[in-house]
Amino acid sequence: MMEATMSFSQGINDEYEKFIRRMNPPRVVIDNEYCKNATVIQVDSANEHGILLEVVQVLTDLNLIITKAYISSDGGWFMDVFNVTDQNGNKITDEGVLDYIRKSLGPDACFTSSVRRSVGVKQSMDHTSIELIGSDRPGLLSEVSAVLTHLKCNVVNGEVWTHNTRAAAVMQVTDEETGGAITDPERLSMIKKLLCNVLKGSNKSREAKTVVSHGGTHTERRLHQMMFADRDYERSSDDALGESQKPDVNVVNWHDRDYSVVTIQSKDRPKLLFDAVCTLTDMQYVVFHGHVDAEGPEAYQEYCIRHVDGSPVKSDAERQRLVHCLEAAIERRVSEGLKLELCTTDRVGLLSDVTRIFRENSLNVTRAEVTTRSGKAVNTFYVCDASGYPVDSKIIDSIRQAIGQTILQVKNNPEEANQNPQESPSRFLFGGLFKSRSFCNFGLVKSYY
């Protein structure tokens, strides 16, 4: 009876949301004239929990760089303004990309109820999705890849993160014979069993988990959720990062406005905004106002938030947990080690062969991205010496000879950029959030008040 009542209530809420959306359709305005060095994207919509993450996800999935952002969702209306560029710092002029943004965020976009929302989730029978979580160790990706190859599974897409002695992966695999999803229950059960054995290794103190399904997930969102659920943000004092490596995260209560104010200062990198907003959303916080500035080597973010129940941060324990979770979310994607990029014709066992060569040469994979495009494998690996020393260039030369000089390329490490901040993050605290500062799109925002 209770389930029927909840289902009926959910149906009413869905219909109400659809009605509100028809009465107040979202609007997307894209301006390439207002700002001299960025494309300005303004999104107006009826407000609902998770919509900020949805907008940020659409932009970051297109590999756009968000250099500035102004967020306002106080009340029933949501309004965001973003300054974005491509990877080379240029304005977005590709009409295909601009049209995709309008369709994805405009009135033609199809959004589901926020209660059941899983941003970016799409059902697919083209592949089988495998989610892995367990203790990290040298050679782990090689062992996982070898098991999948033995079971005649081809990894077509995937991403692997390591953080705080834990490893998480989301992989999309296909059947070697059919090229489609794996549907045999016995075979799926065997995949789960063997992968769980690999993940457990000799560590019995921490749980290892394997989930196999036919549904696709937004990979990066799931990785954040998996590592958050695994409590990778808990760190003993013995293995804490040095202060110079940690992002500066602070949470204080603004009693006059009944908000909690989160400020984040860290080295800038792609998808930093997504990582912060994803964590706030999954921790059930709502961003009412925010300002982001990432035009220099340092990024500054400030958010006025409340919990979904309407309250600011209630205790010091909650404040500390929020700080640690945001620090972990930023650290997870930090690319430690040397960046190697592999591009070649895809085949079953390719990932296993490459990672085996890394393992045999005492290299540890700290992060990996696996993609397949039109039969071509384009894989990125971040590797470090298994003993903690800098990677020997002679070892890299030997690995490239074994794999192929033109197939495996050494790329510049994006984490070697200058870390000196240009300005103090305190300029955004409290009242500074709502003041005009050479923010190209402030004129667009101002016109709405």
PDB file of C-alpha atoms in Angstrom, residues 161 163 224 232-233 247 269 271-272 274-280 323-334:
ATOM      1  CA  TRP A 161      40.895   6.464 -11.044  1.00  0.00           C
ATOM      2  CA  HIS A 163      42.992   7.824  -4.806  1.00  0.00           C
ATOM      3  CA  HIS A 224      32.785  10.063  -7.976  1.00  0.00           C
ATOM      4  CA  ASP A 232      38.039   7.390   0.003  1.00  0.00           C
ATOM      5  CA  TYR A 233      37.903  10.859   1.574  1.00  0.00           C
ATOM      6  CA  PRO A 247      43.247  22.266  -2.419  1.00  0.00           C
ATOM      7  CA  ARG A 269      42.532  21.967 -14.518  1.00  0.00           C
ATOM      8  CA  LYS A 271      36.539  19.591 -15.323  1.00  0.00           C
ATOM      9  CA  LEU A 272      37.359  21.095 -11.930  1.00  0.00           C
ATOM     10  CA  PHE A 274      32.181  19.556 -12.609  1.00  0.00           C
ATOM     11  CA  ASP A 275      33.985  17.694  -9.828  1.00  0.00           C
ATOM     12  CA  ALA A 276      32.982  20.267  -7.186  1.00  0.00           C
ATOM     13  CA  VAL A 277      29.346  20.588  -8.309  1.00  0.00           C
ATOM     14  CA  CYS A 278      29.000  16.806  -8.663  1.00  0.00           C
ATOM     15  CA  THR A 279      30.121  16.321  -5.064  1.00  0.00           C
ATOM     16  CA  LEU A 280      27.845  19.035  -3.666  1.00  0.00           C
ATOM     17  CA  VAL A 323      35.649  19.851   3.368  1.00  0.00           C
ATOM     18  CA  HIS A 324      37.241  16.388   3.153  1.00  0.00           C
ATOM     19  CA  CYS A 325      34.805  15.212   0.467  1.00  0.00           C
ATOM     20  CA  LEU A 326      35.463  18.270  -1.728  1.00  0.00           C
ATOM     21  CA  GLU A 327      39.232  17.831  -1.277  1.00  0.00           C
ATOM     22  CA  ALA A 328      38.934  14.189  -2.326  1.00  0.00           C
ATOM     23  CA  ALA A 329      36.777  15.050  -5.357  1.00  0.00           C
ATOM     24  CA  ILE A 330      39.426  17.483  -6.590  1.00  0.00           C
ATOM     25  CA  GLU A 331      42.333  15.118  -5.871  1.00  0.00           C
ATOM     26  CA  ARG A 332      40.808  12.072  -7.614  1.00  0.00           C
ATOM     27  CA  ARG A 333      41.322  13.478 -11.083  1.00  0.00           C
ATOM     28  CA  VAL A 334      44.774  14.919 -10.424  1.00  0.00           C
TER      29      VAL A 334
END
